[in-house]
mmCIF file of C-alpha atoms and ligand atoms in Angstrom:
data_model
loop_
_atom_site.group_PDB
_atom_site.id
_atom_site.type_symbol
_atom_site.label_atom_id
_atom_site.label_comp_id
_atom_site.label_asym_id
_atom_site.label_seq_id
_atom_site.Cartn_x
_atom_site.Cartn_y
_atom_site.Cartn_z
ATOM 1 C CA MET A 1 38.474 -132.627 -46.073
ATOM 2 C CA SER A 2 38.432 -136.411 -46.425
ATOM 3 C CA GLY A 3 41.411 -138.655 -45.618
ATOM 4 C CA CYS A 4 44.533 -139.438 -47.628
ATOM 5 C CA SER A 5 43.640 -140.643 -51.153
ATOM 6 C CA LYS A 6 46.151 -143.483 -50.778
ATOM 7 C CA CYS A 7 45.776 -144.770 -47.205
ATOM 8 C CA GLY A 8 42.889 -142.866 -45.606
ATOM 9 C CA ARG A 9 44.990 -141.329 -42.806
ATOM 10 C CA SER A 10 44.695 -137.688 -41.837
ATOM 11 C CA PRO A 11 45.296 -135.285 -44.706
ATOM 12 C CA PHE A 12 48.451 -133.192 -44.874
ATOM 13 C CA TYR A 13 48.756 -131.872 -48.420
ATOM 14 C CA THR A 14 46.352 -131.351 -51.309
ATOM 15 C CA ARG A 15 47.895 -131.593 -54.729
ATOM 16 C CA ARG A 16 45.568 -129.179 -56.434
ATOM 17 C CA TYR A 17 46.476 -130.053 -60.011
ATOM 18 C CA SER A 18 45.589 -133.733 -59.555
ATOM 19 C CA GLY A 19 43.011 -133.494 -56.783
ATOM 20 C CA GLU A 20 45.023 -135.939 -54.626
ATOM 21 C CA VAL A 21 44.835 -135.495 -50.874
ATOM 22 C CA LEU A 22 47.864 -137.003 -49.119
ATOM 23 C CA CYS A 23 48.908 -137.742 -45.563
ATOM 24 C CA GLU A 24 52.438 -136.722 -44.624
ATOM 25 C CA ASP A 25 53.995 -140.159 -45.229
ATOM 26 C CA CYS A 26 52.281 -140.631 -48.588
ATOM 27 C CA PHE A 27 53.283 -137.085 -49.593
ATOM 28 C CA ARG A 28 56.942 -137.824 -48.859
ATOM 29 C CA VAL A 29 56.783 -141.159 -50.660
ATOM 30 C CA SER A 30 55.205 -139.408 -53.661
ATOM 31 C CA ILE A 31 58.179 -137.027 -53.944
ATOM 32 C CA VAL A 32 60.638 -139.919 -53.951
ATOM 33 C CA GLU A 33 58.510 -141.829 -56.462
ATOM 34 C CA LYS A 34 58.218 -138.826 -58.772
ATOM 35 C CA THR A 35 61.982 -138.401 -58.690
ATOM 36 C CA ARG A 36 62.424 -142.064 -59.504
ATOM 37 C CA ARG A 37 59.995 -141.837 -62.450
ATOM 38 C CA THR A 38 61.760 -138.781 -63.891
ATOM 39 C CA MET A 39 65.140 -140.489 -63.565
ATOM 40 C CA THR A 40 63.828 -143.597 -65.321
ATOM 41 C CA LYS A 41 62.091 -141.659 -68.105
ATOM 42 C CA HIS A 42 65.210 -139.710 -69.012
ATOM 43 C CA ARG A 43 67.710 -142.480 -68.158
ATOM 44 C CA MET A 44 69.527 -140.077 -65.876
ATOM 45 C CA VAL A 45 71.699 -142.437 -63.905
ATOM 46 C CA ALA A 46 73.045 -145.914 -64.618
ATOM 47 C CA ARG A 47 74.337 -148.580 -62.258
ATOM 48 C CA GLY A 48 78.035 -147.917 -61.626
ATOM 49 C CA ASP A 49 77.813 -144.147 -62.278
ATOM 50 C CA ARG A 50 79.382 -141.789 -59.790
ATOM 51 C CA VAL A 51 76.930 -138.942 -59.304
ATOM 52 C CA ALA A 52 78.085 -135.585 -57.974
ATOM 53 C CA VAL A 53 75.123 -133.753 -56.456
ATOM 54 C CA ALA A 54 75.725 -130.003 -56.613
ATOM 55 C CA VAL A 55 74.749 -128.766 -53.158
ATOM 56 C CA SER A 56 74.522 -125.062 -52.453
ATOM 57 C CA GLY A 57 73.256 -125.560 -48.918
ATOM 58 C CA GLY A 58 69.721 -124.488 -49.878
ATOM 59 C CA LYS A 59 66.592 -126.600 -49.424
ATOM 60 C CA ASP A 60 66.315 -127.969 -52.975
ATOM 61 C CA SER A 61 69.857 -129.239 -53.275
ATOM 62 C CA LEU A 62 69.956 -130.810 -49.816
ATOM 63 C CA ALA A 63 66.586 -132.467 -50.451
ATOM 64 C CA LEU A 64 68.010 -133.835 -53.719
ATOM 65 C CA LEU A 65 71.064 -135.213 -51.952
ATOM 66 C CA THR A 66 68.814 -136.878 -49.369
ATOM 67 C CA VAL A 67 66.489 -138.404 -51.985
ATOM 68 C CA LEU A 68 69.269 -139.664 -54.271
ATOM 69 C CA HIS A 69 71.089 -141.145 -51.314
ATOM 70 C CA GLY A 70 67.865 -142.851 -50.197
ATOM 71 C CA LEU A 71 67.435 -144.338 -53.673
ATOM 72 C CA ARG A 72 71.013 -145.634 -53.920
ATOM 73 C CA GLU A 73 70.103 -149.308 -53.902
ATOM 74 C CA TRP A 74 67.589 -148.765 -56.661
ATOM 75 C CA HIS A 75 69.832 -146.759 -59.036
ATOM 76 C CA GLY A 76 73.066 -148.515 -58.071
ATOM 77 C CA ALA A 77 75.177 -145.358 -58.485
ATOM 78 C CA GLU A 78 77.565 -143.862 -55.972
ATOM 79 C CA ILE A 79 76.491 -140.478 -54.611
ATOM 80 C CA VAL A 80 78.942 -137.720 -53.671
ATOM 81 C CA ALA A 81 78.280 -134.052 -52.877
ATOM 82 C CA VAL A 82 80.110 -131.044 -54.290
ATOM 83 C CA SER A 83 79.776 -127.390 -53.297
ATOM 84 C CA VAL A 84 81.060 -124.168 -54.773
ATOM 85 C CA ASP A 85 82.336 -121.383 -52.554
ATOM 86 C CA GLU A 86 81.939 -118.240 -54.645
ATOM 87 C CA GLY A 87 83.584 -116.088 -52.008
ATOM 88 C CA VAL A 88 80.711 -114.016 -50.651
ATOM 89 C CA ALA A 89 81.661 -112.903 -47.160
ATOM 90 C CA GLY A 90 79.133 -113.798 -44.501
ATOM 91 C CA TYR A 91 76.836 -115.742 -46.831
ATOM 92 C CA ARG A 92 78.241 -118.895 -48.363
ATOM 93 C CA ASP A 93 80.041 -120.099 -45.229
ATOM 94 C CA GLU A 94 76.767 -120.852 -43.491
ATOM 95 C CA ALA A 95 75.335 -122.618 -46.545
ATOM 96 C CA ILE A 96 78.423 -124.797 -46.883
ATOM 97 C CA ALA A 97 78.257 -125.657 -43.193
ATOM 98 C CA HIS A 98 74.695 -126.962 -43.740
ATOM 99 C CA ALA A 99 75.831 -128.938 -46.770
ATOM 100 C CA ARG A 100 78.690 -130.421 -44.803
ATOM 101 C CA LYS A 101 76.398 -131.397 -41.953
ATOM 102 C CA VAL A 102 73.812 -133.108 -44.173
ATOM 103 C CA ALA A 103 76.485 -134.920 -46.227
ATOM 104 C CA SER A 104 78.202 -136.154 -43.113
ATOM 105 C CA SER A 105 74.934 -137.336 -41.527
ATOM 106 C CA LEU A 106 74.282 -139.385 -44.678
ATOM 107 C CA GLY A 107 77.875 -140.633 -44.818
ATOM 108 C CA VAL A 108 78.347 -139.026 -48.246
ATOM 109 C CA GLU A 109 81.747 -137.723 -49.403
ATOM 110 C CA HIS A 110 81.659 -133.927 -49.762
ATOM 111 C CA SER A 111 84.135 -131.606 -51.442
ATOM 112 C CA VAL A 112 84.245 -127.852 -51.920
ATOM 113 C CA VAL A 113 85.867 -125.850 -54.710
ATOM 114 C CA SER A 114 86.284 -122.086 -54.550
ATOM 115 C CA TYR A 115 86.330 -119.340 -57.153
ATOM 116 C CA GLU A 116 89.473 -118.087 -55.498
ATOM 117 C CA ALA A 117 91.365 -121.348 -56.056
ATOM 118 C CA LEU A 118 89.951 -121.955 -59.544
ATOM 119 C CA PHE A 119 89.823 -118.475 -61.038
ATOM 120 C CA GLY A 120 91.982 -116.311 -58.782
ATOM 121 C CA PHE A 121 89.232 -114.057 -57.395
ATOM 122 C CA THR A 122 86.329 -114.114 -54.980
ATOM 123 C CA LEU A 123 82.880 -113.065 -56.173
ATOM 124 C CA ASP A 124 82.996 -110.088 -53.809
ATOM 125 C CA ARG A 125 86.161 -108.894 -55.532
ATOM 126 C CA ALA A 126 85.048 -109.661 -59.075
ATOM 127 C CA LEU A 127 81.764 -107.813 -58.689
ATOM 128 C CA ASP A 128 83.684 -104.867 -57.352
ATOM 129 C CA TRP A 129 85.780 -104.892 -60.493
ATOM 130 C CA LYS A 130 82.870 -105.537 -62.752
ATOM 131 C CA GLY A 131 81.294 -102.278 -61.605
ATOM 132 C CA LYS A 132 78.167 -101.263 -63.378
ATOM 133 C CA ARG A 133 78.555 -103.291 -66.514
ATOM 134 C CA GLU A 134 75.481 -104.544 -68.315
ATOM 135 C CA THR A 135 75.709 -108.188 -67.264
ATOM 136 C CA SER A 136 73.731 -108.871 -64.076
ATOM 137 C CA SER A 137 75.578 -110.285 -61.069
ATOM 138 C CA CYS A 138 73.853 -113.647 -61.441
ATOM 139 C CA SER A 139 74.555 -113.955 -65.174
ATOM 140 C CA PHE A 140 78.184 -113.135 -64.503
ATOM 141 C CA CYS A 141 78.450 -115.445 -61.491
ATOM 142 C CA GLY A 142 76.459 -118.247 -63.143
ATOM 143 C CA VAL A 143 79.047 -118.669 -65.885
ATOM 144 C CA PHE A 144 81.771 -119.318 -63.315
ATOM 145 C CA ARG A 145 79.455 -121.418 -61.136
ATOM 146 C CA ARG A 146 78.730 -123.858 -63.935
ATOM 147 C CA ARG A 147 82.427 -124.208 -64.673
ATOM 148 C CA ALA A 148 83.235 -124.611 -60.972
ATOM 149 C CA ILE A 149 80.642 -127.390 -60.630
ATOM 150 C CA ASP A 150 82.141 -129.167 -63.652
ATOM 151 C CA GLU A 151 85.580 -128.794 -62.132
ATOM 152 C CA ALA A 152 84.408 -130.106 -58.754
ATOM 153 C CA ALA A 153 82.683 -133.043 -60.455
ATOM 154 C CA SER A 154 85.764 -133.840 -62.434
ATOM 155 C CA GLN A 155 87.976 -133.674 -59.325
ATOM 156 C CA ALA A 156 85.508 -136.027 -57.628
ATOM 157 C CA GLY A 157 85.734 -138.453 -60.572
ATOM 158 C CA ALA A 158 82.014 -138.081 -61.300
ATOM 159 C CA THR A 159 80.344 -139.328 -64.480
ATOM 160 C CA VAL A 160 77.116 -137.427 -63.790
ATOM 161 C CA VAL A 161 76.337 -134.049 -62.200
ATOM 162 C CA ALA A 162 72.901 -133.775 -60.604
ATOM 163 C CA THR A 163 71.456 -130.328 -59.957
ATOM 164 C CA ALA A 164 68.292 -129.564 -58.008
ATOM 165 C CA HIS A 165 66.443 -127.504 -60.631
ATOM 166 C CA ASN A 166 62.730 -128.057 -60.129
ATOM 167 C CA LEU A 167 59.727 -127.707 -62.432
ATOM 168 C CA ASP A 168 59.284 -124.027 -61.530
ATOM 169 C CA ASP A 169 62.923 -123.282 -62.415
ATOM 170 C CA TYR A 170 62.500 -125.163 -65.668
ATOM 171 C CA VAL A 171 59.345 -123.405 -66.886
ATOM 172 C CA GLN A 172 60.667 -120.000 -65.767
ATOM 173 C CA THR A 173 63.813 -120.531 -67.830
ATOM 174 C CA PHE A 174 61.734 -121.656 -70.795
ATOM 175 C CA VAL A 175 59.545 -118.543 -70.657
ATOM 176 C CA MET A 176 62.574 -116.288 -70.121
ATOM 177 C CA ASN A 177 64.267 -117.736 -73.174
ATOM 178 C CA LEU A 178 61.120 -116.946 -75.164
ATOM 179 C CA LEU A 179 60.950 -113.408 -73.789
ATOM 180 C CA HIS A 180 64.633 -112.794 -74.522
ATOM 181 C CA GLY A 181 64.322 -114.195 -78.030
ATOM 182 C CA ASP A 182 66.903 -116.813 -77.071
ATOM 183 C CA VAL A 183 65.229 -119.702 -78.846
ATOM 184 C CA GLY A 184 68.653 -120.971 -79.884
ATOM 185 C CA ARG A 185 69.565 -121.587 -76.252
ATOM 186 C CA MET A 186 66.637 -123.867 -75.587
ATOM 187 C CA GLY A 187 68.545 -126.959 -76.585
ATOM 188 C CA TRP A 188 70.254 -126.650 -73.215
ATOM 189 C CA LEU A 189 66.937 -127.465 -71.579
ATOM 190 C CA ASP A 190 66.673 -130.796 -73.353
ATOM 191 C CA PRO A 191 66.571 -133.387 -70.536
ATOM 192 C CA ASP A 192 68.085 -135.985 -72.839
ATOM 193 C CA TYR A 193 71.007 -133.815 -73.893
ATOM 194 C CA GLU A 194 74.112 -135.872 -73.290
ATOM 195 C CA GLY A 195 76.335 -132.854 -72.697
ATOM 196 C CA ALA A 196 79.004 -133.422 -75.340
ATOM 197 C CA GLY A 197 82.139 -131.481 -74.404
ATOM 198 C CA PHE A 198 81.343 -131.491 -70.682
ATOM 199 C CA PRO A 199 83.293 -133.696 -68.295
ATOM 200 C CA ALA A 200 80.098 -135.209 -66.863
ATOM 201 C CA ARG A 201 76.481 -135.617 -68.013
ATOM 202 C CA ARG A 202 74.081 -133.144 -66.374
ATOM 203 C CA VAL A 203 70.764 -134.296 -64.956
ATOM 204 C CA LYS A 204 67.901 -132.637 -63.071
ATOM 205 C CA PRO A 205 65.995 -135.331 -61.158
ATOM 206 C CA PHE A 206 63.559 -132.789 -59.601
ATOM 207 C CA MET A 207 62.600 -131.204 -62.912
ATOM 208 C CA GLU A 208 59.042 -132.593 -62.787
ATOM 209 C CA ILE A 209 58.288 -131.522 -59.202
ATOM 210 C CA TYR A 210 56.795 -128.204 -58.138
ATOM 211 C CA GLU A 211 59.058 -125.999 -56.025
ATOM 212 C CA GLU A 212 56.503 -125.706 -53.222
ATOM 213 C CA GLU A 213 56.423 -129.507 -52.861
ATOM 214 C CA ILE A 214 60.204 -129.743 -52.585
ATOM 215 C CA ALA A 215 60.237 -126.957 -50.007
ATOM 216 C CA LEU A 216 57.606 -128.795 -47.989
ATOM 217 C CA PHE A 217 59.483 -132.076 -48.337
ATOM 218 C CA ALA A 218 62.739 -130.462 -47.133
ATOM 219 C CA HIS A 219 61.002 -128.752 -44.258
ATOM 220 C CA ARG A 220 59.164 -131.864 -43.041
ATOM 221 C CA SER A 221 62.261 -134.044 -43.455
ATOM 222 C CA GLY A 222 64.050 -131.838 -40.941
ATOM 223 C CA ILE A 223 66.791 -130.960 -43.420
ATOM 224 C CA PRO A 224 68.726 -127.921 -42.145
ATOM 225 C CA PHE A 225 69.150 -125.393 -44.917
ATOM 226 C CA GLN A 226 70.079 -121.802 -45.485
ATOM 227 C CA SER A 227 67.151 -119.548 -46.097
ATOM 228 C CA VAL A 228 68.992 -116.222 -46.416
ATOM 229 C CA SER A 229 69.490 -115.176 -50.033
ATOM 230 C CA CYS A 230 72.762 -114.212 -51.623
ATOM 231 C CA PRO A 231 73.257 -110.437 -51.247
ATOM 232 C CA TYR A 232 73.970 -110.137 -54.987
ATOM 233 C CA MET A 233 70.861 -111.998 -56.065
ATOM 234 C CA HIS A 234 69.275 -109.961 -58.761
ATOM 235 C CA GLU A 235 66.564 -111.828 -60.532
ATOM 236 C CA GLY A 236 64.952 -109.013 -62.521
ATOM 237 C CA LEU A 237 62.719 -110.570 -65.116
ATOM 238 C CA ARG A 238 62.808 -114.026 -63.501
ATOM 239 C CA SER A 239 60.922 -112.893 -60.414
ATOM 240 C CA GLU A 240 58.236 -111.271 -62.594
ATOM 241 C CA VAL A 241 57.909 -114.478 -64.597
ATOM 242 C CA ARG A 242 57.740 -116.477 -61.356
ATOM 243 C CA ASP A 243 54.958 -114.276 -59.954
ATOM 244 C CA TYR A 244 53.014 -114.482 -63.199
ATOM 245 C CA LEU A 245 53.275 -118.277 -63.388
ATOM 246 C CA ASN A 246 52.297 -118.623 -59.720
ATOM 247 C CA GLU A 247 49.262 -116.460 -60.350
ATOM 248 C CA MET A 248 48.280 -118.567 -63.364
ATOM 249 C CA GLU A 249 48.758 -121.763 -61.367
ATOM 250 C CA ALA A 250 46.568 -120.446 -58.541
ATOM 251 C CA LYS A 251 43.789 -119.679 -61.021
ATOM 252 C CA HIS A 252 44.266 -122.773 -63.163
ATOM 253 C CA PRO A 253 45.851 -125.611 -61.163
ATOM 254 C CA GLY A 254 48.117 -127.720 -63.359
ATOM 255 C CA MET A 255 49.105 -124.899 -65.696
ATOM 256 C CA LYS A 256 52.803 -125.254 -64.849
ATOM 257 C CA ASN A 257 52.628 -128.949 -65.711
ATOM 258 C CA VAL A 258 51.022 -128.106 -69.048
ATOM 259 C CA LEU A 259 53.705 -125.499 -69.744
ATOM 260 C CA TYR A 260 56.415 -128.002 -68.785
ATOM 261 C CA ASN A 261 55.069 -130.538 -71.287
ATOM 262 C CA SER A 262 54.789 -127.850 -73.966
ATOM 263 C CA ALA A 263 58.402 -126.867 -73.293
ATOM 264 C CA LEU A 264 59.571 -130.463 -73.752
ATOM 265 C CA ASP A 265 57.600 -130.678 -76.980
ATOM 266 C CA VAL A 266 59.030 -127.427 -78.377
ATOM 267 C CA ILE A 267 62.568 -128.391 -77.383
ATOM 268 C CA SER A 268 62.324 -131.839 -78.945
ATOM 269 C CA ARG A 269 61.194 -130.302 -82.247
ATOM 270 C CA TYR A 270 63.732 -127.536 -82.227
ATOM 271 C CA GLY A 271 66.557 -128.848 -84.348
ATOM 272 C CA ASP A 272 69.063 -126.031 -84.497
ATOM 273 C CA ARG A 273 70.500 -126.259 -80.997
ATOM 274 C CA GLU A 274 73.283 -124.027 -79.832
ATOM 275 C CA LYS A 275 75.222 -126.592 -77.899
ATOM 276 C CA PRO A 276 78.917 -126.466 -77.219
ATOM 277 C CA SER A 277 80.763 -128.482 -79.794
ATOM 278 C CA VAL A 278 84.239 -126.949 -80.050
ATOM 279 C CA PRO A 279 86.881 -126.873 -77.321
ATOM 280 C CA CYS A 280 87.728 -123.331 -76.152
ATOM 281 C CA ALA A 281 90.925 -122.059 -77.777
ATOM 282 C CA THR A 282 92.171 -120.702 -74.437
ATOM 283 C CA CYS A 283 91.203 -123.230 -71.771
ATOM 284 C CA GLY A 284 89.971 -126.298 -73.675
ATOM 285 C CA GLY A 285 86.563 -126.095 -71.958
ATOM 286 C CA PRO A 286 83.309 -126.556 -73.883
ATOM 287 C CA SER A 287 82.369 -123.675 -76.169
ATOM 288 C CA SER A 288 80.066 -123.067 -79.108
ATOM 289 C CA ALA A 289 82.177 -120.404 -80.811
ATOM 290 C CA GLY A 290 85.836 -121.143 -80.061
ATOM 291 C CA LEU A 291 86.073 -119.030 -76.900
ATOM 292 C CA CYS A 292 84.069 -120.238 -73.926
ATOM 293 C CA SER A 293 81.913 -117.971 -71.794
ATOM 294 C CA VAL A 294 84.309 -118.314 -68.819
ATOM 295 C CA CYS A 295 87.238 -117.028 -70.877
ATOM 296 C CA ARG A 296 85.055 -114.286 -72.378
ATOM 297 C CA MET A 297 84.113 -113.121 -68.865
ATOM 298 C CA LYS A 298 87.746 -113.276 -67.776
ATOM 299 C CA GLU A 299 88.669 -111.055 -70.722
ATOM 300 C CA LEU A 300 86.048 -108.595 -69.563
ATOM 301 C CA LEU A 301 87.569 -108.628 -66.070
ATOM 302 C CA LYS A 302 91.074 -108.085 -67.404
ATOM 303 C CA HIS A 303 90.019 -104.650 -68.526
ATOM 304 C CA GLN A 304 89.323 -103.799 -64.916
ATOM 305 C CA VAL A 305 91.939 -102.821 -62.380
ATOM 306 C CA ASN A 306 93.974 -105.354 -60.424
ATOM 307 C CA TYR A 307 92.905 -108.518 -62.178
ATOM 308 C CA THR A 308 95.758 -110.495 -63.601
ATOM 309 C CA ALA A 309 94.913 -114.208 -63.147
HETATM 310 FE FE1 SF4 B 401 75.960 -116.093 -57.828
HETATM 311 FE FE2 SF4 B 401 73.517 -114.998 -58.174
HETATM 312 FE FE3 SF4 B 401 73.832 -117.372 -56.913
HETATM 313 FE FE4 SF4 B 401 74.661 -115.087 -55.731
HETATM 314 S S1 SF4 B 401 72.521 -115.635 -56.288
HETATM 315 S S2 SF4 B 401 75.771 -117.038 -55.821
HETATM 316 S S3 SF4 B 401 75.387 -113.930 -57.534
HETATM 317 S S4 SF4 B 401 74.287 -116.936 -59.089
HETATM 318 ZN ZN1 ZN B 402 87.774 -121.122 -72.124
#
């Protein structure tokens, strides 16, 4: 293998889809530069914004916090970190400890909101109540997670919420929406969606970077992160889609990039977007049909024993 395509030093990573061979320093710089380009292209952050980075304690979110903090002079926004404690005994505590450690080493303000304080139950308890209902644990939990992140961002006075979704997450969601016949939900994937009805604009600065590159970046940057998965993680179709896309990428390097661009094209042409436009009749949160998904899920829980909040 020849030397780094940029500086000639010893090779560290080969970006198969572009043919670039990079040394470790140039690889790390390329991740920061890609993030910067994505942020510029979609005007994600403006000078004077207060950006809440949603940190779970996993590699992607802590890498995002590190990169956005490193770019602070360039974007001119203030960076804070917010975490959600879903209430999963023996799992989230460790992740939050990592988040706390990284935030404090960067000198970034960090706050934590919990399901228990916001909704009156822990995830452990709610899933117990939920029993064997049709909704998967992650679909159920995700509804409350999104609301909790909005709440944390609003408590932190943020104007923007940054999440660490990467290109793999993005194309998987796109394909899953197609497979579920949920074309109406694709408007949510629009990177330029301003998020009317939400307390803060949502941005995904890693959305053009492959997951494996972010993992490598986090690992080589010495970022401590939690690698154990949530015990309730049930990905079902998503893991099949992930395996399929990884297989396609291995056979045809660059295929995920092509799919990403196709997704953007489809989304930009798709006019009839199901985006929240009416405040929820119960809680005032964003909804598309008068009752938001959080309140709908709470209704579902009320039919179970012991839940009164
Ligand atoms: Fe919730 Fe699923 Fe994440 Fe666990 S893996 S915290 S259930 S969304
Ligand atoms: Zn509501």
